[in-house]
CSV table of C-alpha atoms in Angstrom, one decimal:
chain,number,residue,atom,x,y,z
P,1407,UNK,CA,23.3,3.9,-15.9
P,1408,UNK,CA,24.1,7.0,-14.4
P,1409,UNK,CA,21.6,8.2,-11.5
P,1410,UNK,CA,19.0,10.8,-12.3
P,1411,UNK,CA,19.3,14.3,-11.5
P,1412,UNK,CA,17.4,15.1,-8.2
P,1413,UNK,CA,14.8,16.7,-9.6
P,1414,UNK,CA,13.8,14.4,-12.1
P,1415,UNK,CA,13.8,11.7,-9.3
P,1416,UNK,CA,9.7,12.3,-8.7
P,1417,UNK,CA,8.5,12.3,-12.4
P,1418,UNK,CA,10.6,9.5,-13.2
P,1419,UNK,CA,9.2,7.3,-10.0
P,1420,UNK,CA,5.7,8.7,-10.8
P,1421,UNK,CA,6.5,7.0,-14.3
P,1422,UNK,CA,7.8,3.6,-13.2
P,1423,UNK,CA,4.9,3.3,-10.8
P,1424,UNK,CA,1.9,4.0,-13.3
P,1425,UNK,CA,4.5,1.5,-16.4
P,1426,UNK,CA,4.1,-1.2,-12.9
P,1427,UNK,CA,0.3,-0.5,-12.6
P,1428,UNK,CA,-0.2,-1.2,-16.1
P,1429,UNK,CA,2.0,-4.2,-15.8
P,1430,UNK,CA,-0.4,-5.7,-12.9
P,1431,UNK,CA,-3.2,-4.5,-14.4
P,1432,UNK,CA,-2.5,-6.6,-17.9
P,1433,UNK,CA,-1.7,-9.5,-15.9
P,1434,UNK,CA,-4.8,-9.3,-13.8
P,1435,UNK,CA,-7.0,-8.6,-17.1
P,1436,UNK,CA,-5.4,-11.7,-18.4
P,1437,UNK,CA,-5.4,-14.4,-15.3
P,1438,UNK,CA,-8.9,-13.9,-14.5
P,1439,UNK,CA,-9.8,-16.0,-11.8
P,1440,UNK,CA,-7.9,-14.0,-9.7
P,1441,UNK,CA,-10.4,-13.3,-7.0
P,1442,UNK,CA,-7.8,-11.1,-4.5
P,1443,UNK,CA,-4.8,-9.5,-4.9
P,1444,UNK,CA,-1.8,-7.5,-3.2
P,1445,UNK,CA,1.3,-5.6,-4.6
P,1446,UNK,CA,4.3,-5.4,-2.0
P,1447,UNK,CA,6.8,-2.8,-3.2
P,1448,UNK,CA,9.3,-0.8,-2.3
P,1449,UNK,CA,7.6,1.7,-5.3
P,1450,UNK,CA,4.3,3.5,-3.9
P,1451,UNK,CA,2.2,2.0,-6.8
P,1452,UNK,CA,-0.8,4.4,-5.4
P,1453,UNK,CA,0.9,7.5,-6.7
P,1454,UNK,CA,0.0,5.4,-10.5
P,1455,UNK,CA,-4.0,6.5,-9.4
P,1456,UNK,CA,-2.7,10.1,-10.2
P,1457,UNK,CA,-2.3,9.5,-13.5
P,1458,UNK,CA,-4.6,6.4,-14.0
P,1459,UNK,CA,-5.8,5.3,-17.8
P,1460,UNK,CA,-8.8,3.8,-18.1
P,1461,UNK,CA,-7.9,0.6,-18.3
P,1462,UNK,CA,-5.5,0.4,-15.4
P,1463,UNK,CA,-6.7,-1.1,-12.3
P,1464,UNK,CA,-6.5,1.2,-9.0
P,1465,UNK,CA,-3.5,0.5,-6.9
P,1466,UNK,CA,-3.5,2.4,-3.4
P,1467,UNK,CA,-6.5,0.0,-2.3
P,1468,UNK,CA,-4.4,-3.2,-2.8
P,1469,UNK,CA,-0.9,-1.9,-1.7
P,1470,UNK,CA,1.3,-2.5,0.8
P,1471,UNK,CA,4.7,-0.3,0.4
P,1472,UNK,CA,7.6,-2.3,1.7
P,1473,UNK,CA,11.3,0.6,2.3
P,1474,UNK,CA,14.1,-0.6,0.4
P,1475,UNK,CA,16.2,-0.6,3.5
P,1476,UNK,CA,14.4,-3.0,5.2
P,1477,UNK,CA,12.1,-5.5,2.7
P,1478,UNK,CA,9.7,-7.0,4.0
P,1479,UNK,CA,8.5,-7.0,7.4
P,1480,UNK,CA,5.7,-8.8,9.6
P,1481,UNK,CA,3.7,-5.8,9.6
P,1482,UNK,CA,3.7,-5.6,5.7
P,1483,UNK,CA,2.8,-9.3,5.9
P,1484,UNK,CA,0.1,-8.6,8.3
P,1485,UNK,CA,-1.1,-5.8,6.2
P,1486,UNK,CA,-1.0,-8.0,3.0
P,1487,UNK,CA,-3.4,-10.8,3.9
């Protein structure tokens, strides 16, 4: 579709972030012998903790933000484990 307009580029990133956190959160709620986790994204999930629900998990302490640009890198790997 068609890009969105510059100014709408922070809510709707804000809104993809917390639908992700959800998404993780669900699947984390679901698989639970999950002792440890990590998101790598190119999406700073940790902007979601502005807006958090109750039920979603927090997402800045278990992030690692990857740029688009570049993917990932050793230093995101490092960061990860």
């Amino acid at each position: 579709g068609p890009a969105a307009p510059p100014e709408r580029e922070p809510t709707l990133r804000l809104r993809w972030a917390e639908r992700r956190a959800r998404e993780i959160s669900s699947w984390l709620r679901e698989h639970t012998t999950v002792q440890r986790w990590v998101a790598l994204d190119d999406l700073d999930l940790g902007r979601a903790d502005e807006v958090r629900l109750p039920d979603t998990l927090w997402m800045a302490p278990s992030m690692v933000l990857t740029t688009p640009d570049i993917g990932l890198t050793m230093s995101n790997a490092r960061k990860a484990i």
